[in-house]
Amino acid sequence: MKKAKLETVPVRMYTVPEVAQMARVTDRTIRNHIRLGLLHPRRLGRSVRIAEVDLLAYLSR
């Protein structure tokens, strides 16, 4: 039986400073919103990244 190939779609990830610039707030505000659960980051090692889909949901609030 053959296994189906799974295709992955690349996800654009943004850093905290990039998100802060797009939202026109400070880095600290973004970090506070992450802590409060308003923004859902992905952790890549020690770095924090925000997926584009999460960023768009955050900006639409």
mmCIF file of C-alpha atoms in Angstrom:
data_model
loop_
_atom_site.group_PDB
_atom_site.id
_atom_site.type_symbol
_atom_site.label_atom_id
_atom_site.label_comp_id
_atom_site.label_asym_id
_atom_site.label_seq_id
_atom_site.Cartn_x
_atom_site.Cartn_y
_atom_site.Cartn_z
ATOM 1 C CA MET A 1 0.000 0.000 0.000
ATOM 2 C CA LYS A 2 1.405 3.401 -0.952
ATOM 3 C CA LYS A 3 1.610 6.199 1.544
ATOM 4 C CA ALA A 4 0.165 9.550 0.568
ATOM 5 C CA LYS A 5 2.646 12.379 0.336
ATOM 6 C CA LEU A 6 1.985 15.215 2.706
ATOM 7 C CA GLU A 7 2.802 18.649 1.416
ATOM 8 C CA THR A 8 3.688 21.313 3.902
ATOM 9 C CA VAL A 9 2.882 24.931 3.358
ATOM 10 C CA PRO A 10 5.567 27.338 4.556
ATOM 11 C CA VAL A 11 4.330 29.549 7.364
ATOM 12 C CA ARG A 12 5.613 33.115 7.548
ATOM 13 C CA MET A 13 6.901 33.822 11.042
ATOM 14 C CA TYR A 14 7.550 37.258 12.524
ATOM 15 C CA THR A 15 9.754 38.405 15.380
ATOM 16 C CA VAL A 16 8.440 40.462 18.294
ATOM 17 C CA PRO A 17 9.982 43.703 16.926
ATOM 18 C CA GLU A 18 8.419 43.079 13.491
ATOM 19 C CA VAL A 19 4.985 42.503 15.045
ATOM 20 C CA ALA A 20 5.381 45.587 17.234
ATOM 21 C CA GLN A 21 6.203 47.713 14.201
ATOM 22 C CA MET A 22 3.180 46.402 12.269
ATOM 23 C CA ALA A 23 0.861 46.952 15.236
ATOM 24 C CA ARG A 24 2.437 50.354 15.958
ATOM 25 C CA VAL A 25 3.144 49.501 19.583
ATOM 26 C CA THR A 26 6.296 48.784 21.572
ATOM 27 C CA ASP A 27 8.053 45.425 21.860
ATOM 28 C CA ARG A 28 7.103 45.422 25.537
ATOM 29 C CA THR A 29 3.397 45.728 24.665
ATOM 30 C CA ILE A 30 3.655 42.708 22.367
ATOM 31 C CA ARG A 31 5.434 40.714 25.079
ATOM 32 C CA ASN A 32 2.721 41.715 27.574
ATOM 33 C CA HIS A 33 0.017 40.617 25.127
ATOM 34 C CA ILE A 34 1.802 37.276 24.709
ATOM 35 C CA ARG A 35 1.917 36.884 28.505
ATOM 36 C CA LEU A 36 -1.800 37.747 28.763
ATOM 37 C CA GLY A 37 -2.687 35.223 26.047
ATOM 38 C CA LEU A 38 -3.825 37.812 23.496
ATOM 39 C CA LEU A 39 -1.145 36.697 21.053
ATOM 40 C CA HIS A 40 0.041 33.111 20.601
ATOM 41 C CA PRO A 41 3.754 32.721 19.857
ATOM 42 C CA ARG A 42 5.783 29.752 18.685
ATOM 43 C CA ARG A 43 9.093 29.172 20.384
ATOM 44 C CA LEU A 44 12.027 28.187 18.198
ATOM 45 C CA GLY A 45 14.770 27.431 20.662
ATOM 46 C CA ARG A 46 15.113 30.597 22.708
ATOM 47 C CA SER A 47 13.562 32.859 20.098
ATOM 48 C CA VAL A 48 9.891 33.802 20.000
ATOM 49 C CA ARG A 49 8.087 33.985 16.653
ATOM 50 C CA ILE A 50 4.509 34.789 15.759
ATOM 51 C CA ALA A 51 2.871 32.983 12.841
ATOM 52 C CA GLU A 52 1.243 35.129 10.172
ATOM 53 C CA VAL A 53 -2.200 33.645 10.859
ATOM 54 C CA ASP A 54 -1.896 34.570 14.567
ATOM 55 C CA LEU A 55 -0.667 38.047 13.671
ATOM 56 C CA LEU A 56 -3.629 38.660 11.355
ATOM 57 C CA ALA A 57 -6.065 37.486 14.043
ATOM 58 C CA TYR A 58 -4.370 39.779 16.584
ATOM 59 C CA LEU A 59 -4.442 42.807 14.265
ATOM 60 C CA SER A 60 -8.111 42.275 13.404
ATOM 61 C CA ARG A 61 -9.158 42.762 17.050
#
